[in-house]
Amino acid sequence: GEEVAQVYVTHTGKELHAPVRALKGFQRIFLKAGETRIVKFNLAPPDLSLVDENGQSYQPSGNILLSVG
């Protein structure tokens, strides 16, 4: 069947104005019944950055949670 693998980024800092989860990549894959596959995502620094109120990109301190599904 057809599946869509997705990767989301969450910034965990308490004082950040960031989305709860931001979609940073996806891949559409086809799997046969019982088949497994390794899916790789390449994230660049801009994928882990936020934009401040002046429209400037920055990388906040703190942890980043990656969710893949």
Short mmCIF file of C-alpha atoms in Angstrom, two decimals, residues 16-61:
data_model
loop_
_atom_site.label_atom_id
_atom_site.label_comp_id
_atom_site.label_asym_id
_atom_site.label_seq_id
_atom_site.Cartn_x
_atom_site.Cartn_y
_atom_site.Cartn_z
CA LEU A 16 9.63 30.31 22.62
CA HIS A 17 6.84 31.38 20.32
CA ALA A 18 6.97 28.32 18.10
CA PRO A 19 4.45 25.91 16.59
CA VAL A 20 3.69 22.82 18.64
CA ARG A 21 4.92 20.71 15.72
CA ALA A 22 6.27 21.88 12.37
CA LEU A 23 6.30 19.53 9.38
CA LYS A 24 9.85 19.55 7.96
CA GLY A 25 9.76 16.68 5.50
CA PHE A 26 7.73 13.86 4.03
CA GLN A 27 8.19 10.95 1.66
CA ARG A 28 5.54 8.94 -0.13
CA ILE A 29 6.50 5.26 -0.19
CA PHE A 30 4.89 2.06 -1.45
CA LEU A 31 5.06 -1.08 0.69
CA LYS A 32 3.96 -4.63 0.05
CA ALA A 33 2.14 -6.48 2.83
CA GLY A 34 4.64 -7.20 5.63
CA GLU A 35 7.41 -5.16 4.00
CA THR A 36 9.53 -2.72 5.99
CA ARG A 37 11.76 0.03 4.71
CA ILE A 38 14.24 2.50 6.15
CA VAL A 39 13.32 6.10 5.36
CA LYS A 40 15.93 8.85 5.72
CA PHE A 41 15.32 12.56 6.18
CA ASN A 42 18.04 15.19 5.84
CA LEU A 43 17.42 18.24 7.98
CA ALA A 44 19.50 21.37 7.42
CA PRO A 45 20.04 24.22 9.92
CA PRO A 46 17.12 26.25 8.47
CA ASP A 47 14.81 23.30 9.24
CA LEU A 48 15.75 23.63 12.92
CA SER A 49 15.47 27.43 13.03
CA LEU A 50 12.66 29.76 14.06
CA VAL A 51 11.72 33.21 12.79
CA ASP A 52 11.52 36.11 15.23
CA GLU A 53 9.05 39.01 15.22
CA ASN A 54 11.36 40.94 12.86
CA GLY A 55 11.37 38.14 10.28
CA GLN A 56 14.93 37.09 11.12
CA SER A 57 15.83 33.40 11.28
CA TYR A 58 17.59 32.17 14.43
CA GLN A 59 18.44 28.90 16.14
CA PRO A 60 17.12 28.91 19.70
CA SER A 61 18.95 27.22 22.53
#
